[in-house]
Structure formats: C-alpha cells, structure tokens
Amino acid sequence: MITERIKEAFPKLRKSEQRAASYILEHVDEMERISLEKLARKADVSQPTVLRMLKAAGYEGFREAKFAFVEERLQRESSETYDILGMELEKNNQIEDVPGKIIRNTIKLLEDSLQAISAKELKKAVRAIEKAEKVCIFSVENSNTTAVDLMTKLLYLGIECEFNEDYYLQSIRAGHMKASDVAIGISYTGTSRNTVDVLKQAKKSGAVTIAITNFMDTPLTKYADIVILTSNKQFLYGNDIFSRTIHLAVVDMLYMGLIIEHYDKYEARLKESGKMIKARKYE
C-alpha cells in the first residue's frame, strides 16, 4: 500500500521530502483529488521535491501515485466490514446456510446494480459495438469469465470480436486498434493495472473505449468514452467473487440490446450460428 511504502522510505528522505511525505500521510483522503501544484504548495515544498519523494517510495510519477491511493482506499473500505450486503460470515456458520446467503445476496447485488446502470450509457455501448469493425475485450483474472462470455455472445451474433488472456498480446492488440474499432475493459475495481494500461493504449490508438466496472472515479474510467457502472460499493472484502454475477448480467444486457436494435439482422445470424453448432453434435 502506498502509505506503507512512504512510511518505509521516510527515514531515507531529505528534510524537504519528509515535509511532503508528512503532509501526504496526514491528509491521505485528499490525495485522489489534489493536484501536484496544490500538494507542493500545501506541503511548502517544490513540485520536484514531491516527485523525488514519490520516486523514493517506488512511484515513477504523480499519476501513478494517485492511482495507488485509489486502490488503497478501495482495499481499506473493503476491509472495514465483514458484512457483505447484510451477509455476515462467521466462524460457526453452517454449509446448510450457504445457498440462502448466496442467493439472497446475489439478488440484492442485482437490485442495487439495476439502480446504478445507466440506460443511456448502455444504449451508447450497444450502438458503438454495432458500428464497430472489430471489438477487442481486455481483462484479467476473475473478469476473464465475463470477457469470454461477452466474446462468445458477440461471435454468435456474427460480430468480429477478439479476447486473449495474455497481457502482452492484449497490449499489442490495443496498439493496433483503429478509430473504427471498439475496446472494452472489464474490471471490478477499475484499478487492475494491466486492464487500465491496455484500455489507455486502445484509446490512444483511436478506438472507442468502453469500461465495465463497479466504481466511477477509478483509473479505468479515465480512459473510457462510455462507462457501464454496476454500482459504487465494495461487496466483498478485497475480493470480487460477486462481481462476475452482475458483469455477466451486463453482458446479457448488451447482447439483448443488440438484438432489439436490429432484430431481423441478428435473428438470422443466430439461426446460422445455431446450425453450425448443431452440426457439431452427435444425433
């Protein structure tokens, strides 16, 4: 965590750098919104001093440090409670309790997300995908489940789509995207470095960028033209075990949205896809 890294570096810092570090540690809640200029002024040091201090703590620049503060806040918020949408996990819980707990919390999660999802942003995403020459999906770890499901559904509709789990191949793909392409980044926290970096690269390449995430003010949303926000809450301490539930629901929303917008076109394509799959089954 960034505060711990600053504390570890503190004894090795110059006095002016220590002033900058002290101000940061005493005003952690301000760090996500403060500018470098304002931080330097409030700490009574120069901007290069702030940057040297951050570099001593292991950060190459101010933007990287701000992203680290966002990630730390999300981790801190998630660890402050053992109550997951009203579902308490206790040492003496029984396995028989699990089905009810999971189902009730999944329903609550979906209901909360229904309030957060913007129909306007969803429509913009659907229309961007419809117009795209090619759709590329970027994600890591647990979000790959959602990415594969989205790719599968788009391919069934006859839409050119690509997803690769390897970060280096994702990065290369993002670097070769065009203005006629759509890049979709999927991240529960919106702070997954690999996903943020490739979406940033895709945007730089000129592609239309879409973020599917749970939090608004995160690094991922900074590089998204369209944001499908599924909530603004942390539902499980430090883990995104429930994230795939709502993100898979978003995939279904995009899928159904495309069909509704161009029913005849996609109905015909689905029939063709169905024939291809049927041909691969033994009677």
mmCIF file of C-alpha atoms in Angstrom:
data_model
loop_
_atom_site.group_PDB
_atom_site.id
_atom_site.type_symbol
_atom_site.label_atom_id
_atom_site.label_comp_id
_atom_site.label_asym_id
_atom_site.label_seq_id
_atom_site.Cartn_x
_atom_site.Cartn_y
_atom_site.Cartn_z
ATOM 1 C CA MET A 1 0.000 0.000 0.000
ATOM 2 C CA ILE A 2 1.274 3.463 -0.843
ATOM 3 C CA THR A 3 1.106 4.863 2.701
ATOM 4 C CA GLU A 4 3.206 1.966 3.981
ATOM 5 C CA ARG A 5 5.753 2.470 1.222
ATOM 6 C CA ILE A 6 6.021 6.180 2.041
ATOM 7 C CA LYS A 7 6.499 5.357 5.734
ATOM 8 C CA GLU A 8 9.237 2.848 4.881
ATOM 9 C CA ALA A 9 11.047 5.397 2.723
ATOM 10 C CA PHE A 10 10.641 8.234 5.252
ATOM 11 C CA PRO A 11 13.930 7.798 7.197
ATOM 12 C CA LYS A 12 15.956 7.971 3.968
ATOM 13 C CA LEU A 13 14.296 11.169 2.714
ATOM 14 C CA ARG A 14 15.718 14.679 2.853
ATOM 15 C CA LYS A 15 14.011 17.111 5.233
ATOM 16 C CA SER A 16 12.065 18.823 2.447
ATOM 17 C CA GLU A 17 10.948 15.434 1.105
ATOM 18 C CA GLN A 18 9.916 14.413 4.603
ATOM 19 C CA ARG A 19 7.694 17.502 4.781
ATOM 20 C CA ALA A 20 5.966 16.384 1.603
ATOM 21 C CA ALA A 21 5.643 12.834 2.935
ATOM 22 C CA SER A 22 4.278 14.048 6.273
ATOM 23 C CA TYR A 23 1.623 16.155 4.577
ATOM 24 C CA ILE A 24 0.520 13.206 2.436
ATOM 25 C CA LEU A 25 0.336 10.842 5.406
ATOM 26 C CA GLU A 26 -1.699 13.381 7.394
ATOM 27 C CA HIS A 27 -4.092 14.131 4.512
ATOM 28 C CA VAL A 28 -4.499 10.766 2.776
ATOM 29 C CA ASP A 29 -8.180 11.431 1.998
ATOM 30 C CA GLU A 30 -7.226 14.439 -0.159
ATOM 31 C CA MET A 31 -4.719 12.636 -2.352
ATOM 32 C CA GLU A 32 -7.103 11.282 -5.007
ATOM 33 C CA ARG A 33 -8.309 14.790 -5.914
ATOM 34 C CA ILE A 34 -5.369 17.077 -5.199
ATOM 35 C CA SER A 35 -3.112 18.394 -7.974
ATOM 36 C CA LEU A 36 0.669 18.227 -7.844
ATOM 37 C CA GLU A 37 0.866 22.016 -7.724
ATOM 38 C CA LYS A 38 -1.563 22.272 -4.810
ATOM 39 C CA LEU A 39 0.102 19.452 -2.890
ATOM 40 C CA ALA A 40 3.518 21.097 -3.205
ATOM 41 C CA ARG A 41 2.097 24.432 -2.071
ATOM 42 C CA LYS A 42 0.323 22.990 0.956
ATOM 43 C CA ALA A 43 3.387 20.992 1.981
ATOM 44 C CA ASP A 44 5.563 24.082 1.471
ATOM 45 C CA VAL A 45 7.932 22.324 -0.906
ATOM 46 C CA SER A 46 8.643 22.392 -4.647
ATOM 47 C CA GLN A 47 6.932 20.098 -7.136
ATOM 48 C CA PRO A 48 10.219 18.311 -7.976
ATOM 49 C CA THR A 49 10.607 17.597 -4.239
ATOM 50 C CA VAL A 50 7.230 15.836 -4.182
ATOM 51 C CA LEU A 51 8.191 13.792 -7.235
ATOM 52 C CA ARG A 52 11.559 12.825 -5.724
ATOM 53 C CA MET A 53 9.822 11.718 -2.549
ATOM 54 C CA LEU A 54 7.349 9.569 -4.525
ATOM 55 C CA LYS A 55 10.169 8.059 -6.554
ATOM 56 C CA ALA A 56 11.969 7.149 -3.325
ATOM 57 C CA ALA A 57 8.789 5.323 -2.312
ATOM 58 C CA GLY A 58 8.769 3.433 -5.596
ATOM 59 C CA TYR A 59 6.464 5.502 -7.814
ATOM 60 C CA GLU A 60 7.575 6.846 -11.185
ATOM 61 C CA GLY A 61 5.176 9.771 -11.247
ATOM 62 C CA PHE A 62 2.339 11.649 -9.579
ATOM 63 C CA ARG A 63 -0.384 9.975 -11.671
ATOM 64 C CA GLU A 64 0.828 6.513 -10.694
ATOM 65 C CA ALA A 65 0.796 7.542 -7.036
ATOM 66 C CA LYS A 66 -2.770 8.869 -7.293
ATOM 67 C CA PHE A 67 -3.892 5.550 -8.785
ATOM 68 C CA ALA A 68 -2.232 3.828 -5.820
ATOM 69 C CA PHE A 69 -4.243 5.991 -3.405
ATOM 70 C CA VAL A 70 -7.473 4.953 -5.164
ATOM 71 C CA GLU A 71 -6.531 1.291 -4.884
ATOM 72 C CA GLU A 72 -5.586 1.690 -1.229
ATOM 73 C CA ARG A 73 -8.908 3.396 -0.448
ATOM 74 C CA LEU A 74 -10.856 0.558 -2.053
ATOM 75 C CA GLN A 75 -8.872 -2.008 -0.086
ATOM 76 C CA ARG A 76 -9.364 -0.022 3.121
ATOM 77 C CA GLU A 77 -13.104 0.308 2.610
ATOM 78 C CA SER A 78 -13.457 -3.375 1.825
ATOM 79 C CA SER A 79 -11.609 -4.420 4.983
ATOM 80 C CA GLU A 80 -13.609 -2.206 7.325
ATOM 81 C CA THR A 81 -16.563 -4.559 7.365
ATOM 82 C CA TYR A 82 -17.333 -8.243 7.493
ATOM 83 C CA ASP A 83 -20.884 -7.608 6.395
ATOM 84 C CA ILE A 84 -21.394 -8.452 2.737
ATOM 85 C CA LEU A 85 -24.655 -6.825 1.685
ATOM 86 C CA GLY A 86 -26.100 -7.919 5.006
ATOM 87 C CA MET A 87 -24.481 -11.372 4.819
ATOM 88 C CA GLU A 88 -22.248 -11.925 7.807
ATOM 89 C CA LEU A 89 -19.585 -14.589 7.575
ATOM 90 C CA GLU A 90 -18.900 -16.145 10.926
ATOM 91 C CA LYS A 91 -16.616 -18.930 12.026
ATOM 92 C CA ASN A 92 -19.524 -21.103 13.182
ATOM 93 C CA ASN A 93 -21.636 -20.738 10.007
ATOM 94 C CA GLN A 94 -23.001 -23.989 8.586
ATOM 95 C CA ILE A 95 -22.753 -25.184 4.988
ATOM 96 C CA GLU A 96 -26.550 -25.500 5.021
ATOM 97 C CA ASP A 97 -26.707 -21.701 5.362
ATOM 98 C CA VAL A 98 -24.671 -21.068 2.223
ATOM 99 C CA PRO A 99 -27.322 -21.476 -0.539
ATOM 100 C CA GLY A 100 -29.687 -18.988 1.101
ATOM 101 C CA LYS A 101 -26.915 -16.495 1.851
ATOM 102 C CA ILE A 102 -25.533 -16.582 -1.684
ATOM 103 C CA ILE A 103 -28.916 -16.364 -3.428
ATOM 104 C CA ARG A 104 -30.191 -13.530 -1.219
ATOM 105 C CA ASN A 105 -27.008 -11.524 -1.667
ATOM 106 C CA THR A 106 -26.922 -12.125 -5.409
ATOM 107 C CA ILE A 107 -30.472 -10.806 -5.685
ATOM 108 C CA LYS A 108 -29.572 -7.769 -3.578
ATOM 109 C CA LEU A 109 -26.492 -7.140 -5.698
ATOM 110 C CA LEU A 110 -28.523 -7.272 -8.898
ATOM 111 C CA GLU A 111 -31.165 -4.947 -7.449
ATOM 112 C CA ASP A 112 -28.516 -2.407 -6.376
ATOM 113 C CA SER A 113 -26.856 -2.619 -9.763
ATOM 114 C CA LEU A 114 -30.154 -2.025 -11.549
ATOM 115 C CA GLN A 115 -30.250 1.397 -9.901
ATOM 116 C CA ALA A 116 -26.648 2.169 -10.873
ATOM 117 C CA ILE A 117 -26.642 1.128 -14.537
ATOM 118 C CA SER A 118 -27.329 3.994 -16.924
ATOM 119 C CA ALA A 119 -29.709 3.103 -19.765
ATOM 120 C CA LYS A 120 -28.177 5.972 -21.739
ATOM 121 C CA GLU A 121 -24.639 4.578 -21.407
ATOM 122 C CA LEU A 122 -25.882 1.067 -22.187
ATOM 123 C CA LYS A 123 -27.506 2.303 -25.397
ATOM 124 C CA LYS A 124 -24.315 4.150 -26.372
ATOM 125 C CA ALA A 125 -22.316 0.947 -25.795
ATOM 126 C CA VAL A 126 -24.716 -1.151 -27.863
ATOM 127 C CA ARG A 127 -24.578 1.287 -30.777
ATOM 128 C CA ALA A 128 -20.796 1.550 -30.609
ATOM 129 C CA ILE A 129 -20.465 -2.246 -30.755
ATOM 130 C CA GLU A 130 -22.951 -2.430 -33.620
ATOM 131 C CA LYS A 131 -20.916 0.056 -35.678
ATOM 132 C CA ALA A 132 -17.531 -1.447 -34.827
ATOM 133 C CA GLU A 133 -15.341 -3.068 -37.424
ATOM 134 C CA LYS A 134 -13.883 -5.152 -34.604
ATOM 135 C CA VAL A 135 -14.439 -5.464 -30.863
ATOM 136 C CA CYS A 136 -11.493 -6.244 -28.561
ATOM 137 C CA ILE A 137 -12.056 -7.182 -24.921
ATOM 138 C CA PHE A 138 -9.476 -6.658 -22.193
ATOM 139 C CA SER A 139 -9.482 -8.088 -18.655
ATOM 140 C CA VAL A 140 -7.513 -10.131 -16.122
ATOM 141 C CA GLU A 141 -8.160 -12.912 -13.625
ATOM 142 C CA ASN A 142 -11.781 -13.228 -12.468
ATOM 143 C CA SER A 143 -13.032 -10.766 -15.096
ATOM 144 C CA ASN A 144 -11.892 -13.175 -17.814
ATOM 145 C CA THR A 145 -15.063 -15.181 -17.168
ATOM 146 C CA THR A 146 -17.100 -12.159 -18.216
ATOM 147 C CA ALA A 147 -14.806 -11.443 -21.162
ATOM 148 C CA VAL A 148 -15.167 -14.966 -22.572
ATOM 149 C CA ASP A 149 -18.951 -14.839 -22.193
ATOM 150 C CA LEU A 150 -19.113 -11.477 -23.971
ATOM 151 C CA MET A 151 -16.864 -12.694 -26.789
ATOM 152 C CA THR A 152 -18.971 -15.833 -27.210
ATOM 153 C CA LYS A 153 -22.233 -13.915 -27.456
ATOM 154 C CA LEU A 154 -20.830 -11.359 -29.909
ATOM 155 C CA LEU A 155 -19.427 -14.131 -32.106
ATOM 156 C CA TYR A 156 -22.839 -15.827 -32.109
ATOM 157 C CA LEU A 157 -24.218 -12.548 -33.468
ATOM 158 C CA GLY A 158 -21.599 -12.529 -36.211
ATOM 159 C CA ILE A 159 -19.689 -9.584 -34.748
ATOM 160 C CA GLU A 160 -15.919 -9.596 -35.190
ATOM 161 C CA CYS A 161 -14.571 -9.987 -31.675
ATOM 162 C CA GLU A 162 -11.284 -10.875 -30.011
ATOM 163 C CA PHE A 163 -10.163 -11.713 -26.484
ATOM 164 C CA ASN A 164 -6.822 -13.051 -25.312
ATOM 165 C CA GLU A 165 -5.853 -13.725 -21.709
ATOM 166 C CA ASP A 166 -2.172 -12.896 -22.260
ATOM 167 C CA TYR A 167 -1.365 -9.312 -21.235
ATOM 168 C CA TYR A 168 1.367 -8.853 -23.827
ATOM 169 C CA LEU A 169 -0.951 -9.920 -26.649
ATOM 170 C CA GLN A 170 -3.664 -7.647 -25.253
ATOM 171 C CA SER A 171 -1.173 -4.779 -25.272
ATOM 172 C CA ILE A 172 -0.130 -5.471 -28.868
ATOM 173 C CA ARG A 173 -3.756 -5.732 -29.953
ATOM 174 C CA ALA A 174 -4.606 -2.417 -28.264
ATOM 175 C CA GLY A 175 -1.693 -0.741 -30.014
ATOM 176 C CA HIS A 176 -3.005 -1.773 -33.437
ATOM 177 C CA MET A 177 -6.622 -0.712 -32.955
ATOM 178 C CA LYS A 178 -8.281 1.864 -35.200
ATOM 179 C CA ALA A 179 -10.984 4.514 -34.927
ATOM 180 C CA SER A 180 -13.449 2.005 -36.371
ATOM 181 C CA ASP A 181 -12.819 -0.450 -33.515
ATOM 182 C CA VAL A 182 -14.260 -0.750 -30.009
ATOM 183 C CA ALA A 183 -12.193 -1.676 -26.940
ATOM 184 C CA ILE A 184 -13.974 -2.992 -23.844
ATOM 185 C CA GLY A 185 -12.152 -3.050 -20.498
ATOM 186 C CA ILE A 186 -13.680 -5.146 -17.717
ATOM 187 C CA SER A 187 -12.505 -4.648 -14.131
ATOM 188 C CA TYR A 188 -14.463 -4.902 -10.876
ATOM 189 C CA THR A 189 -12.352 -2.331 -9.029
ATOM 190 C CA GLY A 190 -11.307 -0.337 -12.082
ATOM 191 C CA THR A 191 -7.719 -0.385 -10.801
ATOM 192 C CA SER A 192 -6.305 -3.523 -12.472
ATOM 193 C CA ARG A 193 -3.074 -2.151 -13.896
ATOM 194 C CA ASN A 194 -2.968 -4.363 -16.996
ATOM 195 C CA THR A 195 -6.565 -3.612 -17.978
ATOM 196 C CA VAL A 196 -6.144 0.112 -17.357
ATOM 197 C CA ASP A 197 -2.942 0.210 -19.419
ATOM 198 C CA VAL A 198 -4.360 -1.606 -22.450
ATOM 199 C CA LEU A 199 -7.559 0.454 -22.455
ATOM 200 C CA LYS A 200 -5.411 3.584 -22.290
ATOM 201 C CA GLN A 201 -3.386 2.284 -25.255
ATOM 202 C CA ALA A 202 -6.560 1.463 -27.207
ATOM 203 C CA LYS A 203 -7.864 4.984 -26.632
ATOM 204 C CA LYS A 204 -4.533 6.413 -27.757
ATOM 205 C CA SER A 205 -4.819 4.297 -30.918
ATOM 206 C CA GLY A 206 -8.165 5.964 -31.649
ATOM 207 C CA ALA A 207 -10.597 3.198 -30.690
ATOM 208 C CA VAL A 208 -13.908 3.870 -28.932
ATOM 209 C CA THR A 209 -13.405 2.688 -25.354
ATOM 210 C CA ILE A 210 -15.962 1.140 -23.001
ATOM 211 C CA ALA A 211 -15.424 0.373 -19.307
ATOM 212 C CA ILE A 212 -17.491 -2.161 -17.369
ATOM 213 C CA THR A 213 -16.689 -1.608 -13.696
ATOM 214 C CA ASN A 214 -18.112 -1.181 -10.224
ATOM 215 C CA PHE A 215 -16.593 2.210 -9.337
ATOM 216 C CA MET A 216 -16.709 5.562 -11.106
ATOM 217 C CA ASP A 217 -13.668 7.562 -10.013
ATOM 218 C CA THR A 218 -11.027 4.973 -10.872
ATOM 219 C CA PRO A 219 -8.148 4.790 -13.365
ATOM 220 C CA LEU A 220 -10.143 2.632 -15.818
ATOM 221 C CA THR A 221 -12.947 5.165 -16.220
ATOM 222 C CA LYS A 222 -10.442 7.913 -17.058
ATOM 223 C CA TYR A 223 -9.790 6.236 -20.405
ATOM 224 C CA ALA A 224 -13.373 5.236 -21.203
ATOM 225 C CA ASP A 225 -15.640 7.052 -23.637
ATOM 226 C CA ILE A 226 -18.563 5.015 -22.307
ATOM 227 C CA VAL A 227 -18.881 3.747 -18.726
ATOM 228 C CA ILE A 228 -21.262 0.996 -17.660
ATOM 229 C CA LEU A 229 -21.175 1.431 -13.901
ATOM 230 C CA THR A 230 -22.616 -1.524 -11.993
ATOM 231 C CA SER A 231 -22.522 0.050 -8.534
ATOM 232 C CA ASN A 232 -20.324 2.163 -6.299
ATOM 233 C CA LYS A 233 -19.975 -0.180 -3.354
ATOM 234 C CA GLN A 234 -17.495 -2.798 -2.231
ATOM 235 C CA PHE A 235 -19.376 -6.041 -1.793
ATOM 236 C CA LEU A 236 -16.749 -8.435 -0.525
ATOM 237 C CA TYR A 237 -13.641 -7.539 1.387
ATOM 238 C CA GLY A 238 -10.839 -7.253 -1.135
ATOM 239 C CA ASN A 239 -12.351 -9.914 -3.382
ATOM 240 C CA ASP A 240 -14.577 -9.700 -6.416
ATOM 241 C CA ILE A 241 -16.303 -13.055 -6.008
ATOM 242 C CA PHE A 242 -19.720 -11.486 -6.663
ATOM 243 C CA SER A 243 -18.556 -9.174 -9.455
ATOM 244 C CA ARG A 244 -18.987 -11.744 -12.201
ATOM 245 C CA THR A 245 -22.694 -12.085 -11.357
ATOM 246 C CA ILE A 246 -23.595 -8.528 -12.298
ATOM 247 C CA HIS A 247 -20.964 -8.263 -15.021
ATOM 248 C CA LEU A 248 -22.394 -11.369 -16.685
ATOM 249 C CA ALA A 249 -25.784 -9.682 -16.427
ATOM 250 C CA VAL A 250 -24.301 -6.653 -18.220
ATOM 251 C CA VAL A 251 -23.115 -8.980 -20.987
ATOM 252 C CA ASP A 252 -26.688 -10.223 -21.375
ATOM 253 C CA MET A 253 -27.914 -6.601 -21.460
ATOM 254 C CA LEU A 254 -25.507 -5.774 -24.296
ATOM 255 C CA TYR A 255 -26.465 -8.980 -26.117
ATOM 256 C CA MET A 256 -30.186 -8.356 -25.827
ATOM 257 C CA GLY A 257 -29.702 -4.677 -26.642
ATOM 258 C CA LEU A 258 -28.021 -5.548 -29.929
ATOM 259 C CA ILE A 259 -30.806 -7.959 -30.855
ATOM 260 C CA ILE A 260 -33.530 -5.425 -30.004
ATOM 261 C CA GLU A 261 -31.833 -2.684 -32.041
ATOM 262 C CA HIS A 262 -31.510 -4.897 -35.155
ATOM 263 C CA TYR A 263 -33.859 -7.814 -34.585
ATOM 264 C CA ASP A 264 -34.135 -9.219 -38.119
ATOM 265 C CA LYS A 265 -30.402 -8.981 -38.774
ATOM 266 C CA TYR A 266 -29.326 -10.746 -35.603
ATOM 267 C CA GLU A 267 -32.154 -13.278 -35.593
ATOM 268 C CA ALA A 268 -30.885 -14.508 -38.954
ATOM 269 C CA ARG A 269 -27.293 -14.639 -37.703
ATOM 270 C CA LEU A 270 -28.290 -16.542 -34.571
ATOM 271 C CA LYS A 271 -30.089 -19.129 -36.700
ATOM 272 C CA GLU A 272 -26.941 -19.586 -38.782
ATOM 273 C CA SER A 273 -24.795 -19.894 -35.662
ATOM 274 C CA GLY A 274 -27.260 -22.420 -34.275
ATOM 275 C CA LYS A 275 -26.945 -24.539 -37.413
ATOM 276 C CA MET A 276 -23.155 -24.514 -37.117
ATOM 277 C CA ILE A 277 -23.303 -25.690 -33.506
ATOM 278 C CA LYS A 278 -25.937 -28.332 -34.254
ATOM 279 C CA ALA A 279 -23.664 -29.753 -36.942
ATOM 280 C CA ARG A 280 -21.070 -30.439 -34.253
ATOM 281 C CA LYS A 281 -23.415 -32.627 -32.177
ATOM 282 C CA TYR A 282 -23.920 -36.367 -32.443
ATOM 283 C CA GLU A 283 -27.519 -37.353 -33.061
#
